[in-house]
Coordinates of C-alpha atoms and ligand atoms in Angstrom, one line a residue:
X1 CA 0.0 0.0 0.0
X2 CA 1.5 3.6 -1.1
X3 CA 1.2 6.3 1.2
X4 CA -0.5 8.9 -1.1
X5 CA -1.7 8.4 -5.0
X6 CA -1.9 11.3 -7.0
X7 CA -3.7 11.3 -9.9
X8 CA -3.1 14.0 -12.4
X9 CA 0.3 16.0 -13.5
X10 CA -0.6 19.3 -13.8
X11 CA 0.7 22.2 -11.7
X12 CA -1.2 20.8 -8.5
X13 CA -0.8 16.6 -9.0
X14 CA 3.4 17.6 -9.2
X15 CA 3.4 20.0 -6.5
X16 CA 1.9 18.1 -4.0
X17 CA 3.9 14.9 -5.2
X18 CA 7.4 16.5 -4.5
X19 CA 5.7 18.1 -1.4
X20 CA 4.5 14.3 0.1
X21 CA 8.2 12.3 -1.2
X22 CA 10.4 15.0 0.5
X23 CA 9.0 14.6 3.7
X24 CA 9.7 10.7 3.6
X25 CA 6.1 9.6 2.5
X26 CA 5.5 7.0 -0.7
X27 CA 4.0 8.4 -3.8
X28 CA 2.4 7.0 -6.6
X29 CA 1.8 9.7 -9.6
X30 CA -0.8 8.2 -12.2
X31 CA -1.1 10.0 -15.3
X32 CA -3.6 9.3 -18.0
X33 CA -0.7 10.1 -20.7
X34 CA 2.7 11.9 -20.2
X35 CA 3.6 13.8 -17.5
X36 CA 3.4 16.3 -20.0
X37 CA -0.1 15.8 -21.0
X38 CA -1.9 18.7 -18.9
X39 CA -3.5 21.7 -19.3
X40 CA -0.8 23.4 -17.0
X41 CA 1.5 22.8 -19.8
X42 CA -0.4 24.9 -22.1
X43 CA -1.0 27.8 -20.0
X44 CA 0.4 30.4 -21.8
X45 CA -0.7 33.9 -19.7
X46 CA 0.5 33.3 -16.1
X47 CA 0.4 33.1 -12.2
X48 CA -1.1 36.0 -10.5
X49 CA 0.2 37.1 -7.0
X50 CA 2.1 39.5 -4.7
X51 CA 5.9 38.9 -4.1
X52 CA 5.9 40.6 -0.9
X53 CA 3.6 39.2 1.0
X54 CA 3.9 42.5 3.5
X55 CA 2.5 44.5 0.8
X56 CA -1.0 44.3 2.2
X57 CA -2.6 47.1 0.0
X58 CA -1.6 45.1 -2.8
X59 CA -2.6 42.1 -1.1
X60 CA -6.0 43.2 -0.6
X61 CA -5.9 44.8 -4.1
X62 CA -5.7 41.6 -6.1
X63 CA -8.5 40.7 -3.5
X64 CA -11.0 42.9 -4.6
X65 CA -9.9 42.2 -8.2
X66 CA -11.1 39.0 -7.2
X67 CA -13.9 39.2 -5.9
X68 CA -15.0 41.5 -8.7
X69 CA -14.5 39.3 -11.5
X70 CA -16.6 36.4 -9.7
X71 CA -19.5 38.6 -9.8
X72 CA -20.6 38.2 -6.2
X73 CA -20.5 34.7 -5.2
X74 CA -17.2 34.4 -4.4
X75 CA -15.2 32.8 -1.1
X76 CA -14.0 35.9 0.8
X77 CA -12.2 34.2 3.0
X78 CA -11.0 31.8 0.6
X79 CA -9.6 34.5 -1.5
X80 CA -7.5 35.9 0.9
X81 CA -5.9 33.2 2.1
X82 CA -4.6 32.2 -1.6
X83 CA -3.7 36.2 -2.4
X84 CA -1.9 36.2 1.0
X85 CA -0.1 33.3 0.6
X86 CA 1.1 33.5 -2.9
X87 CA 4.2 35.4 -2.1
X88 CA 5.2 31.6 -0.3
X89 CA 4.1 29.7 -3.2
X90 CA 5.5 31.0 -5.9
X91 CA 8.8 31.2 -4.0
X92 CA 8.8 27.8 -3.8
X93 CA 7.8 27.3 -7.6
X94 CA 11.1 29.5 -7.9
X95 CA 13.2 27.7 -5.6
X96 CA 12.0 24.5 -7.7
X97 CA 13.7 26.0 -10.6
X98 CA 11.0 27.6 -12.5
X99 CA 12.0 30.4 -14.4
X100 CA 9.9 33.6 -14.8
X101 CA 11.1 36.9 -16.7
X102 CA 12.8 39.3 -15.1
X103 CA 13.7 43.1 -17.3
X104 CA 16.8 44.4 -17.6
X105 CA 17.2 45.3 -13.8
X106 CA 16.0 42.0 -12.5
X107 CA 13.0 43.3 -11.7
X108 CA 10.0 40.3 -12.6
X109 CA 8.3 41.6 -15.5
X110 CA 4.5 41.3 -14.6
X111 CA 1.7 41.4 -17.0
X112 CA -1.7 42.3 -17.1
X113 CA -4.8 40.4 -18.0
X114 CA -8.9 40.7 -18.5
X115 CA -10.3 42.1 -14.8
X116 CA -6.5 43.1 -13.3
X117 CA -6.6 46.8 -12.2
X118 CA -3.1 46.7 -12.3
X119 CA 0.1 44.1 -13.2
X120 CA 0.6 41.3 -10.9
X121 CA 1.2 38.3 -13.3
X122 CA 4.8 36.5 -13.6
X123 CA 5.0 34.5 -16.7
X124 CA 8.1 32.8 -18.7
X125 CA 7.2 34.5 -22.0
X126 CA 4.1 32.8 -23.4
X127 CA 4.8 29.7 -22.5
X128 CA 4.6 30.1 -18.6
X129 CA 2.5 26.5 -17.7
X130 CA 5.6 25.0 -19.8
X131 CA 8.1 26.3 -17.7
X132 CA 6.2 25.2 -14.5
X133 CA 6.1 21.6 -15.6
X134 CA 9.4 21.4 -17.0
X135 CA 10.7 22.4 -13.4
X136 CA 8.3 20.2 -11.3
X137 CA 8.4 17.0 -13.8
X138 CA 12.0 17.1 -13.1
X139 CA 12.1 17.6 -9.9
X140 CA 9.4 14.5 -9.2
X141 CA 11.4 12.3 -12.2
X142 CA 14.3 12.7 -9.5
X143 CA 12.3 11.9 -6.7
X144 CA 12.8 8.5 -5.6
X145 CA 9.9 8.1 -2.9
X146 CA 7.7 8.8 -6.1
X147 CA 6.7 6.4 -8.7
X148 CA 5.3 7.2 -11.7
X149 CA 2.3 5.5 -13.8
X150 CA 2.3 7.3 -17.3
X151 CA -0.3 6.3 -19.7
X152 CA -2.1 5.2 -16.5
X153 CA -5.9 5.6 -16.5
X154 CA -7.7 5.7 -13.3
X155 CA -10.9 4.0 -13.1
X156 CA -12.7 4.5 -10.1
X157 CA -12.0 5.0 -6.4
X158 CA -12.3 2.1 -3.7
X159 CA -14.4 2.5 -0.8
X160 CA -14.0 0.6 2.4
X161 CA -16.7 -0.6 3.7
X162 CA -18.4 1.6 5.9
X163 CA -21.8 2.9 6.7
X164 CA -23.1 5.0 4.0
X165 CA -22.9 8.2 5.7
X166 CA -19.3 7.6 6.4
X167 CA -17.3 6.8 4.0
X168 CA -13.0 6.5 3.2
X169 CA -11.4 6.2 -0.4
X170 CA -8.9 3.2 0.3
X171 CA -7.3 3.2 -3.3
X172 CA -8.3 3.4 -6.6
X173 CA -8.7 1.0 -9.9
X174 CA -6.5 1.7 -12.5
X175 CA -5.8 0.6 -16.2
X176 CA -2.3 0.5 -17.4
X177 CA -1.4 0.6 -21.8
X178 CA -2.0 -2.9 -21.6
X179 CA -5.5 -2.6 -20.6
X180 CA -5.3 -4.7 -17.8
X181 CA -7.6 -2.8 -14.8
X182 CA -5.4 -3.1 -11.6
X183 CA -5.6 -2.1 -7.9
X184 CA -4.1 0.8 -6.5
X185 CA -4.1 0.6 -2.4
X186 CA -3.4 4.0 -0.7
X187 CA -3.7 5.5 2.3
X188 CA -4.7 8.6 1.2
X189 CA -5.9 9.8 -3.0
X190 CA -5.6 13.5 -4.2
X191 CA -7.1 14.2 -7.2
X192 CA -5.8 16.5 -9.7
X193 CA -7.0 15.7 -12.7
X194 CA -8.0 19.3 -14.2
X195 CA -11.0 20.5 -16.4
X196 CA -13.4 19.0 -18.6
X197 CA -13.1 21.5 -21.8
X198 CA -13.4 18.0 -24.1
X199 CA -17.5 18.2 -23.0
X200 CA -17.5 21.4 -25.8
X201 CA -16.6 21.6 -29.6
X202 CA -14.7 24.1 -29.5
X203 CA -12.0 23.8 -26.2
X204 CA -8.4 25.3 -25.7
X205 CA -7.7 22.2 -23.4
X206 CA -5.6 19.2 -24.5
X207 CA -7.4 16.0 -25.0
X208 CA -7.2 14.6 -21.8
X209 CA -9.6 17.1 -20.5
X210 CA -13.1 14.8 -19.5
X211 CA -13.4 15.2 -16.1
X212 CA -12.5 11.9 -15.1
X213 CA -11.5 13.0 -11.8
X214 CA -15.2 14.5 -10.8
X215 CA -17.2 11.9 -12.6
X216 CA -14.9 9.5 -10.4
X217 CA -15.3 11.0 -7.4
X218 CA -18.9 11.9 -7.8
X219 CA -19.6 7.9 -8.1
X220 CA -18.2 7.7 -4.9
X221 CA -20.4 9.8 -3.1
X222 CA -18.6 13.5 -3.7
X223 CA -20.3 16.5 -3.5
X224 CA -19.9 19.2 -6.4
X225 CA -20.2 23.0 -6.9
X226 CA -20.8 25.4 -9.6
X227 CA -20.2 23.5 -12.4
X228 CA -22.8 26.0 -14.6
X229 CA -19.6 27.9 -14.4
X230 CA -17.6 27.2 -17.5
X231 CA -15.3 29.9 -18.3
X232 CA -14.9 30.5 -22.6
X233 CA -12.1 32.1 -22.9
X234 CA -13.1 34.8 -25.6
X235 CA -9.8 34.7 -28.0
X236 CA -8.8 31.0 -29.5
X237 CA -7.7 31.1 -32.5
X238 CA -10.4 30.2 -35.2
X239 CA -8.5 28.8 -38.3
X240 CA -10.3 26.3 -40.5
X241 CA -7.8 22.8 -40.1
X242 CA -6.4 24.0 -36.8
X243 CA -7.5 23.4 -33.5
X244 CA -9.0 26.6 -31.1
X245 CA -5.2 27.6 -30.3
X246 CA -5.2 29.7 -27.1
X247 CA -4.2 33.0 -27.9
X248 CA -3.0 34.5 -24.0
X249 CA -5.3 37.5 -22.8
X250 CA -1.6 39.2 -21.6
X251 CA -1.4 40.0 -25.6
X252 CA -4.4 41.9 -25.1
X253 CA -2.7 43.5 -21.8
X254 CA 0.0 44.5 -24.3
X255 CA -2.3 46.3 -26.7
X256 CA -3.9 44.2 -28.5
X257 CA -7.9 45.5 -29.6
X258 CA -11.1 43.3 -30.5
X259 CA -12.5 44.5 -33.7
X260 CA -15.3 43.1 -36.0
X261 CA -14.1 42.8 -39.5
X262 CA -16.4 46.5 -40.5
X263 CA -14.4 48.0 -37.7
X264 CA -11.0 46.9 -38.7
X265 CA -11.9 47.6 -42.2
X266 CA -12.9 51.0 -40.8
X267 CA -9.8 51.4 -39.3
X268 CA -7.3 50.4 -42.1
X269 CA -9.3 52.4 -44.9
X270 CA -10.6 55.3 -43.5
X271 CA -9.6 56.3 -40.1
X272 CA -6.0 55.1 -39.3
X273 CA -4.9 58.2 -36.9
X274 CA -7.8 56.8 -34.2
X275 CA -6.7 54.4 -31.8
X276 CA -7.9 50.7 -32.8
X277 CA -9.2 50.8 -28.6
X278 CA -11.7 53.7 -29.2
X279 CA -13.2 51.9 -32.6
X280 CA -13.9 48.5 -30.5
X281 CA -17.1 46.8 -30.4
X282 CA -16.0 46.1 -26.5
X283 CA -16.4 49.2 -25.6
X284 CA -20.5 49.1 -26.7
X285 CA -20.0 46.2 -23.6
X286 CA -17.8 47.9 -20.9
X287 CA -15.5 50.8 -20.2
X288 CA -12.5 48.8 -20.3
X289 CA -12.9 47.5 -23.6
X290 CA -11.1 44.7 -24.5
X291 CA -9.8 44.3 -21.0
X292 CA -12.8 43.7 -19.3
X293 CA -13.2 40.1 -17.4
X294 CA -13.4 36.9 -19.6
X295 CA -17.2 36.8 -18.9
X296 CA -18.1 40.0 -20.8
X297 CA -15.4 40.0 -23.5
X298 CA -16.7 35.9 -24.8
X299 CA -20.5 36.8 -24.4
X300 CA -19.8 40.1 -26.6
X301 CA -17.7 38.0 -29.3
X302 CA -20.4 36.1 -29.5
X303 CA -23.2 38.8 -29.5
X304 CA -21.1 40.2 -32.3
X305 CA -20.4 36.9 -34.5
X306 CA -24.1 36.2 -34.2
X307 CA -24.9 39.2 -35.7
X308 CA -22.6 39.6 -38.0
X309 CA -22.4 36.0 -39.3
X310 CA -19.3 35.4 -39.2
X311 CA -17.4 32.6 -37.5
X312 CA -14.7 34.6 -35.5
X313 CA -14.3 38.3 -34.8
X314 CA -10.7 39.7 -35.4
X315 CA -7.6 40.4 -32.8
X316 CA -5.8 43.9 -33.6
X317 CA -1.9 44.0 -33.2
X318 CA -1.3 46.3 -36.0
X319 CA -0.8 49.0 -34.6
X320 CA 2.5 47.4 -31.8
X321 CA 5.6 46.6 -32.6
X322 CA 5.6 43.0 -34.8
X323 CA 9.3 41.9 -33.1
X324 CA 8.3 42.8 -29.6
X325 CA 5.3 41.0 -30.1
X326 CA 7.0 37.6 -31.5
X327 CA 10.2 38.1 -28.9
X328 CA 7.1 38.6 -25.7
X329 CA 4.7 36.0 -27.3
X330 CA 7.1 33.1 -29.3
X331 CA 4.6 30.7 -29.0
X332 CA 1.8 31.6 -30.4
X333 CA 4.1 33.6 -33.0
X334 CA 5.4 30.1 -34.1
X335 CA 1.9 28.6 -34.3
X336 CA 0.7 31.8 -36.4
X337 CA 3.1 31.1 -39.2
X338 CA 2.1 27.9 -40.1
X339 CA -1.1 29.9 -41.1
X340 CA 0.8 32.2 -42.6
X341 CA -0.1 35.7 -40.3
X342 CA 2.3 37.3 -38.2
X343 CA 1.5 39.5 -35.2
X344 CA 1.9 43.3 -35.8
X345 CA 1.0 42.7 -39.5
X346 CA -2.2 40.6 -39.9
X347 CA -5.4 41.0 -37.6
X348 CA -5.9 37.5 -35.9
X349 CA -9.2 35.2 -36.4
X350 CA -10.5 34.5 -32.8
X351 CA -13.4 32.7 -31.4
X352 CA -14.4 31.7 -27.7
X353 CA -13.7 28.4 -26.7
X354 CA -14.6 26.3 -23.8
X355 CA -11.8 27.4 -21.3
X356 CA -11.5 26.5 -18.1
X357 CA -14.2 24.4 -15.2
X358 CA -14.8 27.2 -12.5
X359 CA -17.0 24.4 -10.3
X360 CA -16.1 20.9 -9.4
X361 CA -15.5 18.9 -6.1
X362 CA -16.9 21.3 -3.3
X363 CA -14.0 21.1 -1.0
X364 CA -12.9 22.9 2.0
X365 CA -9.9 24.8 2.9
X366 CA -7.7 22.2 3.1
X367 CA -9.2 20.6 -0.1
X368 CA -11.0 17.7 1.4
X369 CA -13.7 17.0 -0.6
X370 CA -17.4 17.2 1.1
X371 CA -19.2 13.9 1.1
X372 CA -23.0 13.9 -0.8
X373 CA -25.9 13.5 0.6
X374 CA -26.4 10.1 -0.3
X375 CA -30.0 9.3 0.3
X376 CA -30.7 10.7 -2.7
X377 CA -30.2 8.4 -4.9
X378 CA -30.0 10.7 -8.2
X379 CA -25.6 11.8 -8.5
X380 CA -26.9 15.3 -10.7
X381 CA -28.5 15.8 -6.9
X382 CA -25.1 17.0 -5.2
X383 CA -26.1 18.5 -1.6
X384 CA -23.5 18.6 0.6
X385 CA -23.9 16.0 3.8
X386 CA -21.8 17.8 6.2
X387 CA -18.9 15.3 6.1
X388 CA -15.7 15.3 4.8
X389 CA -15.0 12.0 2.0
X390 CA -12.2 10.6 4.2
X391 CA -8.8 10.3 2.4
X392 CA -9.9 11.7 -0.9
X393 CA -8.5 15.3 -1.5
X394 CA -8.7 17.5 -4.8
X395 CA -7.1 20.3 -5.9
X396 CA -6.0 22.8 -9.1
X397 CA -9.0 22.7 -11.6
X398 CA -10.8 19.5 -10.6
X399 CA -12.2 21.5 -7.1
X400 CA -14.3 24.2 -6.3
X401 CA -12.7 25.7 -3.3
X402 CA -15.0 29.1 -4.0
X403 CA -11.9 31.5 -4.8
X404 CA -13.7 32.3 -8.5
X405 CA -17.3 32.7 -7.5
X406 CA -19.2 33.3 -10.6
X407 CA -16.2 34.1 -13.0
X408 CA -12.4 33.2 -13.2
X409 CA -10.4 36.1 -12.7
X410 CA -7.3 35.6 -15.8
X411 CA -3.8 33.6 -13.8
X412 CA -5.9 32.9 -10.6
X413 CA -5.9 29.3 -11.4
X414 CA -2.3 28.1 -11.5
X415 CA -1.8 30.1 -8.1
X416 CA -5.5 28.6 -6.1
X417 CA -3.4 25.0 -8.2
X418 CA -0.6 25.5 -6.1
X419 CA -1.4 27.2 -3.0
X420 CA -4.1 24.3 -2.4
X421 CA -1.4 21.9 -3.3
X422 CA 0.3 22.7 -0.5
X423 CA -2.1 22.8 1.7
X424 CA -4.0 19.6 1.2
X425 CA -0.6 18.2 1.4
X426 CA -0.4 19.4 4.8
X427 CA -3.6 17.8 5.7
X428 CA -2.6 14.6 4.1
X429 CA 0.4 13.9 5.7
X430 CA -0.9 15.6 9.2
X431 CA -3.7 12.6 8.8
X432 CA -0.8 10.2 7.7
X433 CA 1.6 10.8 10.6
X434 CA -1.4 10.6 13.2
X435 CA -2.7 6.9 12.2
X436 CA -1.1 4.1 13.5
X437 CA 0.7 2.3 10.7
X438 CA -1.5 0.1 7.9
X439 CA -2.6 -3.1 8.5
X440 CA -2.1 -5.4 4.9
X441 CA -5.3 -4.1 2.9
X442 CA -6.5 -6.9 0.8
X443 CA -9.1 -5.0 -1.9
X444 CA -11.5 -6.2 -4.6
X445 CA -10.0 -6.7 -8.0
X446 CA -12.0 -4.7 -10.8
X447 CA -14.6 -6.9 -11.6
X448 CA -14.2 -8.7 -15.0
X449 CA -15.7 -11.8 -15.0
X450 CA -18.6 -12.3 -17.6
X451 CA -17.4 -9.0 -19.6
X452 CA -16.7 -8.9 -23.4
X453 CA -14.5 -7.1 -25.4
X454 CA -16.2 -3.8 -26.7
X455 CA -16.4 -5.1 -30.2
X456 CA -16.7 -1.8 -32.2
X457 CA -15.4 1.8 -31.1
X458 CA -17.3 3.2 -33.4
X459 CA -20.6 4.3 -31.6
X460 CA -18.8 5.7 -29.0
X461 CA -16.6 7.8 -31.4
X462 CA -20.5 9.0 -32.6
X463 CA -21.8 9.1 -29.2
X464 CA -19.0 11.3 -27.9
X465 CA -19.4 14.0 -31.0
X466 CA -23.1 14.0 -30.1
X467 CA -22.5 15.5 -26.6
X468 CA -20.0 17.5 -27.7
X469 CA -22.6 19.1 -30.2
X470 CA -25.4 18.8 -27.3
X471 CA -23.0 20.6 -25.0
X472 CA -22.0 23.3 -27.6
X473 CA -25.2 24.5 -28.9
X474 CA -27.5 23.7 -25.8
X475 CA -25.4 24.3 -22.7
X476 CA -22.6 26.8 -23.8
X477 CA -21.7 30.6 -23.7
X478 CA -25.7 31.6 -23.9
X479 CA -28.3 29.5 -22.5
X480 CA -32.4 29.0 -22.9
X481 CA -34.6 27.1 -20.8
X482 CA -35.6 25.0 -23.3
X483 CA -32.4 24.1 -25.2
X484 CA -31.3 23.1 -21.4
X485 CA -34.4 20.7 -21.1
X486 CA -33.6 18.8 -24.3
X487 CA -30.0 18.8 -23.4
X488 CA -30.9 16.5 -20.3
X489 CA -33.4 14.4 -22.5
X490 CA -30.3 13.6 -25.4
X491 CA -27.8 13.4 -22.5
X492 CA -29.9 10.9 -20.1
X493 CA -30.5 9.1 -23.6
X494 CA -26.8 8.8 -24.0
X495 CA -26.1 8.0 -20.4
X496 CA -28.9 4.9 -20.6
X497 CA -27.2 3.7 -23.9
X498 CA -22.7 4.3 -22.2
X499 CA -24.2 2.3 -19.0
X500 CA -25.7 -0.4 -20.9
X501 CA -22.1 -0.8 -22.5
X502 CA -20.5 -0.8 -19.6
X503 CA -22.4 -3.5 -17.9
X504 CA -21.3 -5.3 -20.3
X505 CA -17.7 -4.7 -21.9
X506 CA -14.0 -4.4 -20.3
X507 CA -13.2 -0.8 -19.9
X508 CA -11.2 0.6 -22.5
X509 CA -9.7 4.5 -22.3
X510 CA -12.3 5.8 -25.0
X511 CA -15.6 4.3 -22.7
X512 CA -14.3 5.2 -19.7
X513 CA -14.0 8.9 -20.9
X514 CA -17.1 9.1 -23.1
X515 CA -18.9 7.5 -19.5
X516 CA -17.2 10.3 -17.3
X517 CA -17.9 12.7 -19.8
X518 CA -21.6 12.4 -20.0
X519 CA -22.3 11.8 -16.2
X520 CA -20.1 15.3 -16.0
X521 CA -22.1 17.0 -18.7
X522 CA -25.7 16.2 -16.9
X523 CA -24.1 17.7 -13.8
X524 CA -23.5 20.6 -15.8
X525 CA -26.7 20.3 -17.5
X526 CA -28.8 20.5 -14.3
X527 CA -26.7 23.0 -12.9
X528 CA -27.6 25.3 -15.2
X529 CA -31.4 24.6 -15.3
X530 CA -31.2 25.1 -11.4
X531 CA -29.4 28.8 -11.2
X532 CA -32.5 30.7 -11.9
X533 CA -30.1 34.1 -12.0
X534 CA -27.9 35.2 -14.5
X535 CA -24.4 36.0 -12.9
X536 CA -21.2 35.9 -14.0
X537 CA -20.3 33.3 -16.5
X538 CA -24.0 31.7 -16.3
X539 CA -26.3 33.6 -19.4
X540 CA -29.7 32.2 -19.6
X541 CA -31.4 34.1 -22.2
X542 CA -34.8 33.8 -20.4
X543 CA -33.9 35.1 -17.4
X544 CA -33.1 38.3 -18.6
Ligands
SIN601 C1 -4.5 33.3 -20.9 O1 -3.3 33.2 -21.1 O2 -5.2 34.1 -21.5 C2 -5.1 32.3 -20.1 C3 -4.7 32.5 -18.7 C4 -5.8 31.9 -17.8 O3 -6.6 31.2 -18.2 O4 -5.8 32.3 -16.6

């Protein structure tokens, strides 16, 4: 039996791994794919926080910035805890190696994003969530208390017997490239498996992104929260052949201007002397124009591509400097050419695309996740108990810990990632060091007997693209009453049809997901039928 099993490599999954090994306890870090193979590892913008943690103005600034973006419903408490203790958090992600950009003084070079009244966001370039990773994976590949599952799918948690109102994760069942189901005793599980951005069409997540961790959890008797707040990020790049390719907010904090294509061809034909900013559509939407928080800036793209037609609306760099721009933002420079655009020369095609799971596994401070009440029988019925789901943890994306109430504010996720990290961590191994040592566990094997090899993929490749489009054009950016109501009918439909499977067949990767994916996607479903307000990133077009 391992002392703690992490299950997910992002930001939070490697934090907490390093965190657990280096004070003497046994880790096992499961990973669907590579190490590589999270959405930390795409973040381009950055980690918001104060350096000097004695700065309490600025503290409480990035507070209030905060609370603003998330409309209302966020954690106050919550929030200050993770502003005030970012200055020790990201010192640790520096004295792990990670490398942010300093200027010429060796000064950090902070950025500013959508909802930031002023910079507070250290990045490495564009590329920030890569530099993170590359400093973490190798500090856990060098880590010898921690051992390291890649291409490691986990399957579903283990419950110990107890009565139903009180119940402990005792390991989990996993499936290794061989497809062989195996069990994973631990004393303790954190998940940290991120978002779920593969329920939409259009997503800037990678592929692993179909909030297995949730759908997991919820089976077991989790709680969730606010998962009718799913943050579209308002500027992906919408090329035909290419997928939504995030392009960072900070460009936007650099200068960068929304436009429709009559504005820009306003701009470039007739009035070239006016500031792109003052011809914006965004400022028809709010006073900071293209700046203003995530929420506003995707529902106006949208507003405007709806009326317009078109399948994008345009991002401005014209009017910067084209070699600062490609020395600052490499990355997406790079992916630009392939098209054929460069930044500072061509205005940029951009589209919102499913971004980032503000809700998930209520949790507490110390990312314990809250138990369900269980004598309802219905999982999209996710009242909290009042206990605590012993030895299961989650943290980074997968939880809800309150800090982004309504709406995300932009670079508040990889800090709530790793400041949680390291304090469920804490927790764990506080719980670790005050139970006497395990006894020999022996658990259930996966149940296989009488199952059959799925014989075809091929309905579930079709089944998965229908929930995807259900998702999309039912559930997304703008909702209605009634496109919700069918979205439960075609998704309870294709929950009747994946269970019916599964009963059946031995678990490959593709079921597993496409089941997790459609239990998450009725959560999300009924979520949104049940918030009968419109706030923050939840639109209903009939409750206006
Ligand atoms: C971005 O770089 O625009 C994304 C950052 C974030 O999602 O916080």
């Amino acid at each position: 039996m391992v002392d703690v099993t992490i299950v997910g490599s992002g930001i939070a999954g490697l934090f907490v791994s390093l965190r657990c090994a280096r004070a003497g306890y046994q880790v096992a870090l499961v990973t669907k794919k590579q190490l590589t193979d999270s959405s930390t590892n795409w973040a381009q913008g950055g980690i918001a926080g104060i350096l000097d943690s004695s700065d309490e103005e600025a503290v409480q600034a990035h507070v209030l910035d905060t609370l603003a973006a998330g409309d209302g419903l966020c954690d106050e408490r919550i929030a200050n805890i993770v502003a005030s203790e970012a200055a020790y958090r990201i010192a640790d992600l520096i004295a792990e190696g990670v490398q942010f950009d300093q200027d010429p003084e060796g000064e950090y070079d902070l950025a500013m994003e959508g909802g930031h009244q002023r910079r507070r966001i250290l990045h490495t370039r564009d590329a920030t969530g890569a530099e993170i990773e590359r400093a973490l994976i190798q500090g856990c590949r060098s880590e010898p208390r921690i051992t390291i599952h890649e291409d490691c799918l986990a399957l579903d948690l283990i419950l110990e017997d107890r009565h139903a109102d009180e119940r402990r994760v005792v390991g989990l069942w996993c499936m290794g490239s061989d497809d062989q189901p195996f069990t994973l005793p631990s004393r303790a599980v954190l998940l940290a498996t991120g978002g779920a951005g593969q329920l939409f069409r259009q997503t800037t997540n990678p592929t692993v992104a179909t909030g297995d961790g949730i759908a997991m959890a919820v089976r077991a008797g989790a709680s969730v929260k606010d998962l009718e707040f799913v943050q579209f990020h308002p500027t992906a790049l919408a090329l035909a052949g290419d997928r939504p390719f995030l392009i960072t907010e900070t460009l936007r904090g650099d200068g960068a201007v929304l436009m429709t294509k009559a504005e820009h061809r306003r701009w470039t034909q007739t009035d070239r002397t006016a500031p792109p900013a003052t011809l914006s559509f965004m400022l028809k939407h709010h006073a900071n124009g293209s700046l203003a928080t995530r929420d506003i800036v995707a529902r106006a793209c949208d507003s405007e591509m709806k009326r317009s037609g078109d399948g994008h609306v345009l991002l401005v760099t014209e009017h910067l400097d084209g070699e600062e721009l490609a020395e600052r933002f490499p990355t997406i420079a790079h992916r630009l050419q392939r098209h054929g655009l460069e930044l500072g020369r061509d205005p940029l095609p951009v589209a919102p695309a499913a971004h980032y799971l503000v809700g998930g596994l209520a949790v507490n401070e110390w990312g314990e996740v809250w138990q369900r009440d269980l004598a309802a029988d219905d999982p999209t019925n996710t009242s909290r108990s009042g206990n605590a789901l012993a030895g299961l943890y989650a943290i980074g994306e997968i939880s809800c810990t309150g800090l982004h109430g309504a709406n995300r504010l932009a670079s508040n996720s990889l800090l709530e990632a790793v400041v949680f990290s390291h304090r469920a961590g804490a927790r764990v191994m506080e719980a670790l060091s005050a139970e006497p040592e395990p006894a020999q566990v022996d658990l259930p094997d996966w149940r296989v007997e009488g199952l059959t090899d799925l014989e075809e993929h091929t309905p579930l490749v079709h089944d998965r693209a229908q929930l995807r489009s259900t998702m999309s054009d039912d559930v997304g950016l703008v909702k209605r009453d009634a496109r919700l109501r069918r979205a439960v009918r075609r998704l309870d439909l294709l929950s009747e049809e994946v269970e019916r499977i599964w009963l059946r067949c031995r678990p490959t990767v593709e079921l597993v997901e496409l089941r997790n994916m459609v239990l998450l996607a009725r959560l999300v479903t009924a979520a949104s039928l049940a918030r009968r307000k419109n706030v923050g990133l939840h639109y209903n077009i009939d409750l206006k």
